[in-house]
mmCIF file of N, CA and C in Angstrom:
data_model
loop_
_atom_site.group_PDB
_atom_site.id
_atom_site.type_symbol
_atom_site.label_atom_id
_atom_site.label_comp_id
_atom_site.label_asym_id
_atom_site.label_seq_id
_atom_site.Cartn_x
_atom_site.Cartn_y
_atom_site.Cartn_z
ATOM 1 N N MET A 1 74.135 -112.770 -26.406
ATOM 2 C CA MET A 1 74.142 -113.803 -27.629
ATOM 3 C C MET A 1 73.176 -114.659 -27.466
ATOM 4 N N PRO A 2 72.323 -115.061 -28.279
ATOM 5 C CA PRO A 2 71.124 -115.971 -27.997
ATOM 6 C C PRO A 2 71.717 -117.395 -28.049
ATOM 7 N N ASP A 3 70.944 -118.035 -27.567
ATOM 8 C CA ASP A 3 71.289 -119.556 -27.032
ATOM 9 C C ASP A 3 71.343 -120.366 -28.554
ATOM 10 N N ALA A 4 72.115 -121.232 -28.383
ATOM 11 C CA ALA A 4 72.211 -122.147 -29.717
ATOM 12 C C ALA A 4 70.942 -123.319 -29.599
ATOM 13 N N LEU A 5 70.497 -123.497 -30.744
ATOM 14 C CA LEU A 5 69.335 -124.365 -30.972
ATOM 15 C C LEU A 5 69.952 -125.837 -30.870
ATOM 16 N N PRO A 6 69.209 -126.691 -30.383
ATOM 17 C CA PRO A 6 69.545 -128.216 -30.161
ATOM 18 C C PRO A 6 69.995 -128.659 -31.509
ATOM 19 N N ILE A 7 71.072 -129.641 -31.375
ATOM 20 C CA ILE A 7 71.755 -129.986 -32.659
ATOM 21 C C ILE A 7 71.126 -131.513 -32.898
ATOM 22 N N PRO A 8 70.388 -131.542 -34.015
ATOM 23 C CA PRO A 8 69.868 -133.178 -34.169
ATOM 24 C C PRO A 8 71.030 -134.039 -34.654
ATOM 25 N N ALA A 9 70.726 -135.355 -34.781
ATOM 26 C CA ALA A 9 71.710 -136.282 -35.073
ATOM 27 C C ALA A 9 72.057 -136.027 -36.391
ATOM 28 N N ASP A 10 71.075 -135.797 -37.579
ATOM 29 C CA ASP A 10 71.350 -135.682 -38.865
ATOM 30 C C ASP A 10 72.327 -134.535 -39.200
ATOM 31 N N LEU A 11 72.096 -133.579 -38.383
ATOM 32 C CA LEU A 11 72.855 -132.541 -38.473
ATOM 33 C C LEU A 11 74.537 -132.768 -38.243
ATOM 34 N N LEU A 12 74.386 -133.510 -37.150
ATOM 35 C CA LEU A 12 75.896 -134.019 -36.818
ATOM 36 C C LEU A 12 76.420 -134.684 -37.865
ATOM 37 N N ASP A 13 75.748 -135.503 -38.386
ATOM 38 C CA ASP A 13 76.106 -136.619 -39.510
ATOM 39 C C ASP A 13 76.700 -135.689 -40.625
ATOM 40 N N LEU A 14 75.886 -134.529 -41.062
ATOM 41 C CA LEU A 14 76.136 -133.702 -42.098
ATOM 42 C C LEU A 14 77.640 -133.174 -41.843
ATOM 43 N N ARG A 15 77.808 -132.672 -40.555
ATOM 44 C CA ARG A 15 78.914 -131.922 -40.285
ATOM 45 C C ARG A 15 80.143 -132.641 -40.259
ATOM 46 N N ARG A 16 80.190 -133.884 -39.912
ATOM 47 C CA ARG A 16 81.016 -135.108 -39.904
ATOM 48 C C ARG A 16 81.341 -135.256 -41.380
ATOM 49 N N ALA A 17 80.415 -135.409 -42.265
ATOM 50 C CA ALA A 17 80.659 -135.603 -43.598
ATOM 51 C C ALA A 17 81.442 -134.255 -44.275
ATOM 52 N N ARG A 18 81.034 -133.183 -43.916
ATOM 53 C CA ARG A 18 81.547 -131.886 -44.274
ATOM 54 C C ARG A 18 83.007 -131.815 -43.840
ATOM 55 N N ASP A 19 83.330 -132.343 -42.678
ATOM 56 C CA ASP A 19 84.674 -132.394 -42.036
ATOM 57 C C ASP A 19 85.634 -133.327 -42.838
ATOM 58 N N ALA A 20 84.877 -134.375 -43.213
ATOM 59 C CA ALA A 20 85.595 -135.581 -43.914
ATOM 60 C C ALA A 20 86.258 -134.986 -45.337
ATOM 61 N N ALA A 21 85.049 -134.241 -45.984
ATOM 62 C CA ALA A 21 85.407 -133.876 -47.279
ATOM 63 C C ALA A 21 86.601 -132.943 -47.372
ATOM 64 N N TRP A 22 86.483 -131.820 -46.344
ATOM 65 C CA TRP A 22 87.452 -131.059 -46.100
ATOM 66 C C TRP A 22 89.040 -131.779 -45.909
ATOM 67 N N ALA A 23 88.888 -132.816 -45.127
ATOM 68 C CA ALA A 23 90.107 -133.510 -44.837
ATOM 69 C C ALA A 23 90.687 -134.184 -46.106
ATOM 70 N N GLU A 24 89.722 -134.883 -46.934
ATOM 71 C CA GLU A 24 90.118 -135.534 -48.155
ATOM 72 C C GLU A 24 90.675 -134.525 -49.110
ATOM 73 N N LEU A 25 90.126 -133.224 -49.252
ATOM 74 C CA LEU A 25 90.679 -132.243 -50.089
ATOM 75 C C LEU A 25 91.982 -131.829 -49.680
ATOM 76 N N ASN A 26 92.124 -131.617 -48.325
ATOM 77 C CA ASN A 26 93.430 -131.178 -47.879
ATOM 78 C C ASN A 26 94.549 -132.180 -48.160
ATOM 79 N N GLN A 27 94.250 -133.532 -47.680
ATOM 80 C CA GLN A 27 94.995 -134.592 -47.818
ATOM 81 C C GLN A 27 95.485 -134.742 -49.584
ATOM 82 N N PHE A 28 94.649 -134.673 -50.267
ATOM 83 C CA PHE A 28 94.941 -134.773 -51.623
ATOM 84 C C PHE A 28 96.060 -133.688 -52.009
ATOM 85 N N VAL A 29 95.833 -132.526 -51.752
ATOM 86 C CA VAL A 29 96.461 -131.347 -52.136
ATOM 87 C C VAL A 29 97.893 -131.413 -51.470
ATOM 88 N N ALA A 30 97.910 -131.951 -50.337
ATOM 89 C CA ALA A 30 99.382 -132.035 -49.752
ATOM 90 C C ALA A 30 100.174 -133.150 -50.419
ATOM 91 N N GLU A 31 99.334 -134.156 -50.691
ATOM 92 C CA GLU A 31 100.143 -135.451 -51.314
ATOM 93 C C GLU A 31 100.667 -134.901 -52.824
ATOM 94 N N VAL A 32 99.765 -134.182 -53.505
ATOM 95 C CA VAL A 32 100.175 -133.769 -54.832
ATOM 96 C C VAL A 32 101.215 -132.755 -54.988
ATOM 97 N N GLU A 33 101.139 -131.756 -53.916
ATOM 98 C CA GLU A 33 102.123 -130.886 -53.840
ATOM 99 C C GLU A 33 103.631 -131.572 -53.267
ATOM 100 N N ALA A 34 103.595 -132.596 -52.448
ATOM 101 C CA ALA A 34 104.644 -133.321 -52.035
ATOM 102 C C ALA A 34 105.346 -133.978 -53.261
ATOM 103 N N LEU A 35 104.611 -134.633 -54.033
ATOM 104 C CA LEU A 35 104.981 -135.376 -55.186
ATOM 105 C C LEU A 35 105.525 -134.503 -56.120
ATOM 106 N N ARG A 36 104.891 -133.414 -56.301
ATOM 107 C CA ARG A 36 105.429 -132.262 -57.460
ATOM 108 C C ARG A 36 106.702 -131.779 -56.756
ATOM 109 N N ARG A 37 106.813 -131.594 -55.520
ATOM 110 C CA ARG A 37 108.217 -131.082 -55.028
ATOM 111 C C ARG A 37 109.288 -132.069 -55.350
ATOM 112 N N GLU A 38 108.918 -133.375 -55.244
ATOM 113 C CA GLU A 38 109.779 -134.445 -55.227
ATOM 114 C C GLU A 38 110.232 -134.567 -56.804
ATOM 115 N N GLN A 39 109.392 -134.375 -57.692
ATOM 116 C CA GLN A 39 109.453 -134.549 -59.221
ATOM 117 C C GLN A 39 110.287 -133.287 -59.627
ATOM 118 N N TYR A 40 109.997 -132.053 -59.027
ATOM 119 C CA TYR A 40 110.720 -130.903 -59.593
ATOM 120 C C TYR A 40 111.450 -130.221 -58.567
ATOM 121 N N PRO A 41 112.393 -130.655 -58.003
ATOM 122 C CA PRO A 41 112.980 -130.057 -56.683
ATOM 123 C C PRO A 41 113.783 -128.721 -56.869
ATOM 124 N N ASP A 42 114.142 -128.514 -58.098
ATOM 125 C CA ASP A 42 114.858 -127.162 -58.095
ATOM 126 C C ASP A 42 114.247 -125.954 -57.872
ATOM 127 N N PRO A 43 114.784 -124.939 -57.254
ATOM 128 C CA PRO A 43 114.114 -123.633 -57.216
ATOM 129 C C PRO A 43 113.581 -123.209 -58.598
ATOM 130 N N GLU A 44 114.297 -123.304 -59.445
ATOM 131 C CA GLU A 44 114.114 -122.793 -60.824
ATOM 132 C C GLU A 44 112.731 -123.558 -61.449
ATOM 133 N N GLN A 45 112.481 -124.713 -60.884
ATOM 134 C CA GLN A 45 111.248 -125.501 -61.531
ATOM 135 C C GLN A 45 109.746 -125.050 -60.762
ATOM 136 N N THR A 46 109.807 -123.993 -60.092
ATOM 137 C CA THR A 46 108.609 -123.525 -59.286
ATOM 138 C C THR A 46 107.423 -123.429 -60.216
ATOM 139 N N ASP A 47 107.645 -122.909 -61.466
ATOM 140 C CA ASP A 47 106.395 -122.935 -62.347
ATOM 141 C C ASP A 47 105.853 -124.091 -62.840
ATOM 142 N N VAL A 48 106.746 -125.248 -63.343
ATOM 143 C CA VAL A 48 106.365 -126.363 -63.664
ATOM 144 C C VAL A 48 105.827 -127.268 -62.277
ATOM 145 N N ARG A 49 106.327 -127.027 -61.325
ATOM 146 C CA ARG A 49 105.724 -127.739 -60.203
ATOM 147 C C ARG A 49 104.355 -127.335 -59.746
ATOM 148 N N ALA A 50 104.080 -126.142 -59.924
ATOM 149 C CA ALA A 50 102.758 -125.631 -59.860
ATOM 150 C C ALA A 50 101.660 -126.035 -61.009
ATOM 151 N N MET A 51 102.237 -126.652 -61.948
ATOM 152 C CA MET A 51 101.263 -126.916 -63.211
ATOM 153 C C MET A 51 101.191 -128.299 -62.771
ATOM 154 N N TRP A 52 99.718 -128.705 -62.272
ATOM 155 C CA TRP A 52 99.384 -130.169 -62.042
ATOM 156 C C TRP A 52 99.079 -130.835 -63.375
ATOM 157 N N GLU A 53 99.120 -132.073 -63.377
ATOM 158 C CA GLU A 53 98.621 -132.925 -64.273
ATOM 159 C C GLU A 53 97.213 -132.902 -64.508
ATOM 160 N N PRO A 54 96.738 -133.290 -65.777
ATOM 161 C CA PRO A 54 95.274 -133.152 -65.824
ATOM 162 C C PRO A 54 94.409 -134.140 -64.953
ATOM 163 N N GLU A 55 94.999 -135.250 -64.832
ATOM 164 C CA GLU A 55 94.177 -136.147 -63.694
ATOM 165 C C GLU A 55 94.153 -135.454 -62.332
ATOM 166 N N GLN A 56 95.346 -134.900 -61.951
ATOM 167 C CA GLN A 56 95.192 -134.325 -60.837
ATOM 168 C C GLN A 56 94.337 -133.084 -60.604
ATOM 169 N N ARG A 57 94.255 -132.263 -61.563
ATOM 170 C CA ARG A 57 93.466 -131.076 -61.484
ATOM 171 C C ARG A 57 91.944 -131.653 -61.703
ATOM 172 N N GLU A 58 91.648 -132.628 -62.404
ATOM 173 C CA GLU A 58 90.326 -133.277 -62.381
ATOM 174 C C GLU A 58 89.891 -133.764 -60.935
ATOM 175 N N ARG A 59 90.885 -134.544 -60.474
ATOM 176 C CA ARG A 59 90.454 -134.923 -58.964
ATOM 177 C C ARG A 59 90.340 -133.987 -57.962
ATOM 178 N N LEU A 60 91.116 -132.902 -58.038
ATOM 179 C CA LEU A 60 91.007 -131.738 -57.487
ATOM 180 C C LEU A 60 89.592 -131.061 -57.432
ATOM 181 N N ALA A 61 89.226 -130.891 -58.572
ATOM 182 C CA ALA A 61 87.810 -130.360 -58.907
ATOM 183 C C ALA A 61 86.576 -131.221 -58.277
ATOM 184 N N GLU A 62 86.950 -132.477 -58.547
ATOM 185 C CA GLU A 62 85.807 -133.398 -57.785
ATOM 186 C C GLU A 62 85.800 -133.292 -56.434
ATOM 187 N N LEU A 63 86.861 -133.185 -55.746
ATOM 188 C CA LEU A 63 87.127 -133.023 -54.157
ATOM 189 C C LEU A 63 86.524 -131.726 -53.706
ATOM 190 N N ARG A 64 86.731 -130.816 -54.734
ATOM 191 C CA ARG A 64 86.200 -129.391 -54.266
ATOM 192 C C ARG A 64 84.633 -129.303 -54.335
ATOM 193 N N ALA A 65 84.369 -130.109 -55.513
ATOM 194 C CA ALA A 65 82.741 -130.058 -55.526
ATOM 195 C C ALA A 65 82.216 -130.923 -54.337
ATOM 196 N N ALA A 66 82.785 -131.981 -54.094
ATOM 197 C CA ALA A 66 82.274 -132.681 -53.024
ATOM 198 C C ALA A 66 82.184 -131.837 -51.704
ATOM 199 N N ARG A 67 83.362 -131.169 -51.554
ATOM 200 C CA ARG A 67 83.359 -130.358 -50.246
ATOM 201 C C ARG A 67 82.482 -129.200 -50.365
ATOM 202 N N ASP A 68 82.136 -128.517 -51.302
ATOM 203 C CA ASP A 68 81.179 -127.573 -51.660
ATOM 204 C C ASP A 68 79.799 -128.140 -51.463
ATOM 205 N N ALA A 69 79.426 -129.063 -51.665
ATOM 206 C CA ALA A 69 78.247 -130.066 -51.641
ATOM 207 C C ALA A 69 78.030 -130.075 -49.998
ATOM 208 N N ALA A 70 79.051 -130.757 -49.378
ATOM 209 C CA ALA A 70 78.954 -131.009 -48.167
ATOM 210 C C ALA A 70 78.778 -129.677 -47.181
ATOM 211 N N VAL A 71 79.383 -128.772 -47.617
ATOM 212 C CA VAL A 71 79.203 -127.274 -46.770
ATOM 213 C C VAL A 71 77.863 -126.817 -46.965
ATOM 214 N N LEU A 72 77.336 -126.917 -48.134
ATOM 215 C CA LEU A 72 75.925 -126.352 -48.588
ATOM 216 C C LEU A 72 74.934 -127.282 -47.705
ATOM 217 N N ALA A 73 75.201 -128.378 -47.411
ATOM 218 C CA ALA A 73 74.240 -129.378 -46.905
ATOM 219 C C ALA A 73 74.082 -128.906 -45.288
ATOM 220 N N VAL A 74 75.259 -128.528 -44.905
ATOM 221 C CA VAL A 74 75.059 -128.112 -43.493
ATOM 222 C C VAL A 74 74.346 -126.710 -43.328
ATOM 223 N N ARG A 75 74.903 -125.909 -44.182
ATOM 224 C CA ARG A 75 74.285 -124.556 -44.183
ATOM 225 C C ARG A 75 72.739 -124.645 -44.636
ATOM 226 N N ARG A 76 72.155 -125.596 -45.405
ATOM 227 C CA ARG A 76 70.912 -125.795 -45.706
ATOM 228 C C ARG A 76 69.901 -126.431 -44.814
ATOM 229 N N HIS A 77 70.553 -127.133 -43.935
ATOM 230 C CA HIS A 77 69.895 -127.881 -42.971
ATOM 231 C C HIS A 77 68.681 -126.925 -42.163
ATOM 232 N N PRO A 78 67.836 -127.638 -41.905
ATOM 233 C CA PRO A 78 66.665 -126.836 -41.254
ATOM 234 C C PRO A 78 67.094 -126.114 -39.969
ATOM 235 N N THR A 79 67.860 -126.795 -39.348
ATOM 236 C CA THR A 79 68.326 -126.173 -38.021
ATOM 237 C C THR A 79 69.131 -124.818 -38.124
ATOM 238 N N MET A 80 69.948 -125.191 -39.094
ATOM 239 C CA MET A 80 70.892 -123.921 -39.478
ATOM 240 C C MET A 80 70.101 -122.916 -40.071
ATOM 241 N N VAL A 81 69.194 -123.194 -40.903
ATOM 242 C CA VAL A 81 68.369 -121.984 -41.455
ATOM 243 C C VAL A 81 67.441 -121.417 -40.325
ATOM 244 N N ARG A 82 66.932 -122.108 -39.486
ATOM 245 C CA ARG A 82 66.230 -121.520 -38.289
ATOM 246 C C ARG A 82 67.076 -120.707 -37.577
ATOM 247 N N ALA A 83 68.194 -121.463 -37.332
ATOM 248 C CA ALA A 83 69.190 -120.565 -36.484
ATOM 249 C C ALA A 83 69.718 -118.972 -36.909
ATOM 250 N N LEU A 84 69.648 -119.021 -38.295
ATOM 251 C CA LEU A 84 70.134 -117.868 -38.862
ATOM 252 C C LEU A 84 68.783 -116.885 -38.696
ATOM 253 N N ALA A 85 67.448 -117.294 -38.978
ATOM 254 C CA ALA A 85 66.590 -116.620 -38.924
ATOM 255 C C ALA A 85 66.309 -116.111 -37.561
ATOM 256 N N GLU A 86 66.576 -116.890 -36.493
ATOM 257 C CA GLU A 86 66.405 -116.475 -35.127
ATOM 258 C C GLU A 86 67.725 -115.769 -34.436
ATOM 259 N N GLY A 87 68.627 -115.606 -35.230
ATOM 260 C CA GLY A 87 69.850 -114.743 -34.835
ATOM 261 C C GLY A 87 70.732 -115.611 -33.983
ATOM 262 N N CYS A 88 70.432 -116.836 -34.019
ATOM 263 C CA CYS A 88 71.646 -117.504 -32.977
ATOM 264 C C CYS A 88 72.419 -118.348 -33.865
ATOM 265 N N TRP A 89 72.471 -118.138 -35.256
ATOM 266 C CA TRP A 89 73.361 -118.940 -36.126
ATOM 267 C C TRP A 89 74.825 -119.182 -35.524
ATOM 268 N N ALA A 90 75.488 -118.068 -35.108
ATOM 269 C CA ALA A 90 76.802 -118.355 -34.593
ATOM 270 C C ALA A 90 76.855 -119.117 -33.340
ATOM 271 N N ALA A 91 75.933 -119.148 -32.192
ATOM 272 C CA ALA A 91 75.904 -119.851 -31.336
ATOM 273 C C ALA A 91 75.791 -121.372 -31.853
ATOM 274 N N THR A 92 74.751 -121.650 -32.663
ATOM 275 C CA THR A 92 74.496 -122.906 -33.008
ATOM 276 C C THR A 92 75.570 -123.482 -33.907
ATOM 277 N N ASP A 93 76.296 -122.736 -34.556
ATOM 278 C CA ASP A 93 77.474 -123.260 -35.331
ATOM 279 C C ASP A 93 78.513 -123.642 -34.299
ATOM 280 N N GLU A 94 78.814 -122.782 -33.485
ATOM 281 C CA GLU A 94 79.799 -123.227 -32.399
ATOM 282 C C GLU A 94 79.416 -124.521 -31.679
ATOM 283 N N ALA A 95 78.203 -124.452 -31.347
ATOM 284 C CA ALA A 95 77.751 -125.692 -30.587
ATOM 285 C C ALA A 95 78.065 -126.987 -31.476
ATOM 286 N N LEU A 96 77.543 -127.096 -32.863
ATOM 287 C CA LEU A 96 77.841 -127.870 -33.862
ATOM 288 C C LEU A 96 79.298 -128.130 -33.874
ATOM 289 N N PHE A 97 80.108 -127.260 -33.987
ATOM 290 C CA PHE A 97 81.553 -127.537 -34.053
ATOM 291 C C PHE A 97 82.075 -128.319 -32.603
ATOM 292 N N HIS A 98 81.498 -127.926 -31.697
ATOM 293 C CA HIS A 98 82.052 -128.578 -30.392
ATOM 294 C C HIS A 98 81.336 -129.868 -30.304
ATOM 295 N N ALA A 99 80.372 -130.040 -30.769
ATOM 296 C CA ALA A 99 79.452 -131.503 -30.667
ATOM 297 C C ALA A 99 80.349 -132.484 -31.601
ATOM 298 N N THR A 100 81.037 -131.998 -32.671
ATOM 299 C CA THR A 100 81.762 -133.096 -33.617
ATOM 300 C C THR A 100 83.255 -132.916 -33.355
ATOM 301 N N GLU A 101 83.805 -132.242 -32.507
ATOM 302 C CA GLU A 101 85.129 -132.083 -32.221
ATOM 303 C C GLU A 101 85.377 -133.683 -31.771
ATOM 304 N N PRO A 102 86.682 -134.195 -32.192
ATOM 305 C CA PRO A 102 87.125 -135.574 -31.854
ATOM 306 C C PRO A 102 87.467 -135.370 -30.293
ATOM 307 N N THR A 103 87.160 -136.539 -29.459
ATOM 308 C CA THR A 103 87.617 -136.480 -28.036
ATOM 309 C C THR A 103 88.775 -137.159 -28.081
ATOM 310 N N PRO A 104 89.395 -137.160 -27.008
ATOM 311 C CA PRO A 104 90.819 -138.127 -26.968
ATOM 312 C C PRO A 104 90.558 -139.451 -27.019
ATOM 313 N N GLU A 105 89.260 -140.037 -26.600
ATOM 314 C CA GLU A 105 89.171 -141.279 -26.483
ATOM 315 C C GLU A 105 88.867 -141.721 -28.117
ATOM 316 N N SER A 106 88.225 -140.981 -28.837
ATOM 317 C CA SER A 106 88.070 -141.326 -30.184
ATOM 318 C C SER A 106 89.306 -141.175 -31.164
ATOM 319 N N ALA A 107 90.210 -140.373 -30.829
ATOM 320 C CA ALA A 107 91.484 -140.190 -31.198
ATOM 321 C C ALA A 107 92.261 -141.460 -31.090
ATOM 322 N N ASP A 108 92.195 -142.063 -29.774
ATOM 323 C CA ASP A 108 92.933 -143.074 -29.427
ATOM 324 C C ASP A 108 92.366 -144.398 -30.272
ATOM 325 N N ALA A 109 91.050 -144.475 -30.550
ATOM 326 C CA ALA A 109 90.464 -145.600 -31.249
ATOM 327 C C ALA A 109 90.874 -145.651 -32.516
ATOM 328 N N GLY A 110 91.262 -144.545 -33.244
ATOM 329 C CA GLY A 110 91.556 -144.672 -34.685
ATOM 330 C C GLY A 110 92.931 -144.943 -34.973
#
């Protein structure tokens, strides 16, 4: 497997923004699902529970659009484009993943 390309700081920032967008989307979905389960707890209410309110669907669409834009920003970064062209995209993506993994120290700080 070819070696990963060096990861520039701006790509790290884009990856962190992408991860934050995913986390915000996932958190919103979990909150709405929990609220809907609380509002409609009976097993016979699964259909109505799955039908989110218009404001919830609108916010979901906004969060999905933000996530998609963040994903594309990482994919379209010149380093990732070059990595794809040079056949080292997987190694570079893995290096990017590891470079943005939270460390135990950063988890303790939050």
